[in-house]
């Protein structure tokens, strides 16, 4: 049986975590570097570790046998609207379900909080096609800018009515 068949996968734990934890910090730094490689500085909306520690943001990591396989955050925009931030999977762990698991966890938490809408900003499909597919498969639809965002050719905005 191939090593990545569902019968051989270990359970994934998704827990609130400290974005400054060394392995998470390294993944977030990789994420920021990648965003700056793909977009001009004024179009990068990824948060650094200090901003992910703000009280209006909840940050989770996903681990399998203690190994980091993904992360994501939920930012409260107001009492009914949340924003997904810092979704990232290490390259070695991609295509194994961690991104979907973190996304599902964040959507469930948004519903638990009573949000009626969950939104996100990501890059254009040419460079973020896999992210677009993941979000669309969870029911997110393209929308206009929300919160403090403005129209930007390097940004795509998506939302999910809860």
PDB file of N, CA and C in Angstrom, residues 4 27 30 67-69 89-96:
ATOM      1  N   UNK A   4       0.948   7.196   1.475  1.00  0.00           N
ATOM      2  CA  UNK A   4      -0.005   8.269   1.737  1.00  0.00           C
ATOM      3  C   UNK A   4      -1.460   7.858   1.573  1.00  0.00           C
ATOM      4  N   UNK A  27       7.867  28.827   9.095  1.00  0.00           N
ATOM      5  CA  UNK A  27       6.871  28.685   8.024  1.00  0.00           C
ATOM      6  C   UNK A  27       6.271  30.045   7.658  1.00  0.00           C
ATOM      7  N   UNK A  30       8.757  32.029   5.646  1.00  0.00           N
ATOM      8  CA  UNK A  30       8.762  31.522   4.268  1.00  0.00           C
ATOM      9  C   UNK A  30       7.565  32.082   3.507  1.00  0.00           C
ATOM     10  N   UNK A  67       4.612  17.105  13.990  1.00  0.00           N
ATOM     11  CA  UNK A  67       5.252  17.793  12.860  1.00  0.00           C
ATOM     12  C   UNK A  67       4.268  18.783  12.255  1.00  0.00           C
ATOM     13  N   UNK A  68       4.705  20.029  12.092  1.00  0.00           N
ATOM     14  CA  UNK A  68       3.870  21.082  11.525  1.00  0.00           C
ATOM     15  C   UNK A  68       3.531  20.769  10.069  1.00  0.00           C
ATOM     16  N   UNK A  69       2.223  20.743   9.757  1.00  0.00           N
ATOM     17  CA  UNK A  69       1.784  20.490   8.382  1.00  0.00           C
ATOM     18  C   UNK A  69       0.933  21.627   7.832  1.00  0.00           C
ATOM     19  N   UNK A  89       0.835  25.910   4.067  1.00  0.00           N
ATOM     20  CA  UNK A  89       1.253  24.522   4.246  1.00  0.00           C
ATOM     21  C   UNK A  89       2.705  24.428   3.795  1.00  0.00           C
ATOM     22  N   UNK A  90       3.571  23.789   4.577  1.00  0.00           N
ATOM     23  CA  UNK A  90       4.958  23.615   4.105  1.00  0.00           C
ATOM     24  C   UNK A  90       4.981  22.830   2.788  1.00  0.00           C
ATOM     25  N   UNK A  91       5.917  23.150   1.910  1.00  0.00           N
ATOM     26  CA  UNK A  91       5.940  22.476   0.605  1.00  0.00           C
ATOM     27  C   UNK A  91       5.953  20.958   0.720  1.00  0.00           C
ATOM     28  N   UNK A  92       6.666  20.417   1.685  1.00  0.00           N
ATOM     29  CA  UNK A  92       6.753  18.955   1.830  1.00  0.00           C
ATOM     30  C   UNK A  92       5.427  18.323   2.261  1.00  0.00           C
ATOM     31  N   UNK A  93       4.497  19.132   2.787  1.00  0.00           N
ATOM     32  CA  UNK A  93       3.231  18.588   3.283  1.00  0.00           C
ATOM     33  C   UNK A  93       2.049  18.921   2.381  1.00  0.00           C
ATOM     34  N   UNK A  94       2.296  19.492   1.222  1.00  0.00           N
ATOM     35  CA  UNK A  94       1.186  19.884   0.342  1.00  0.00           C
ATOM     36  C   UNK A  94       0.517  18.670  -0.279  1.00  0.00           C
ATOM     37  N   UNK A  95      -0.751  18.894  -0.632  1.00  0.00           N
ATOM     38  CA  UNK A  95      -1.583  17.864  -1.291  1.00  0.00           C
ATOM     39  C   UNK A  95      -1.857  16.666  -0.381  1.00  0.00           C
ATOM     40  N   UNK A  96      -1.844  16.908   0.929  1.00  0.00           N
ATOM     41  CA  UNK A  96      -2.137  15.821   1.871  1.00  0.00           C
ATOM     42  C   UNK A  96      -3.337  16.153   2.767  1.00  0.00           C
TER      43      UNK A  96
END
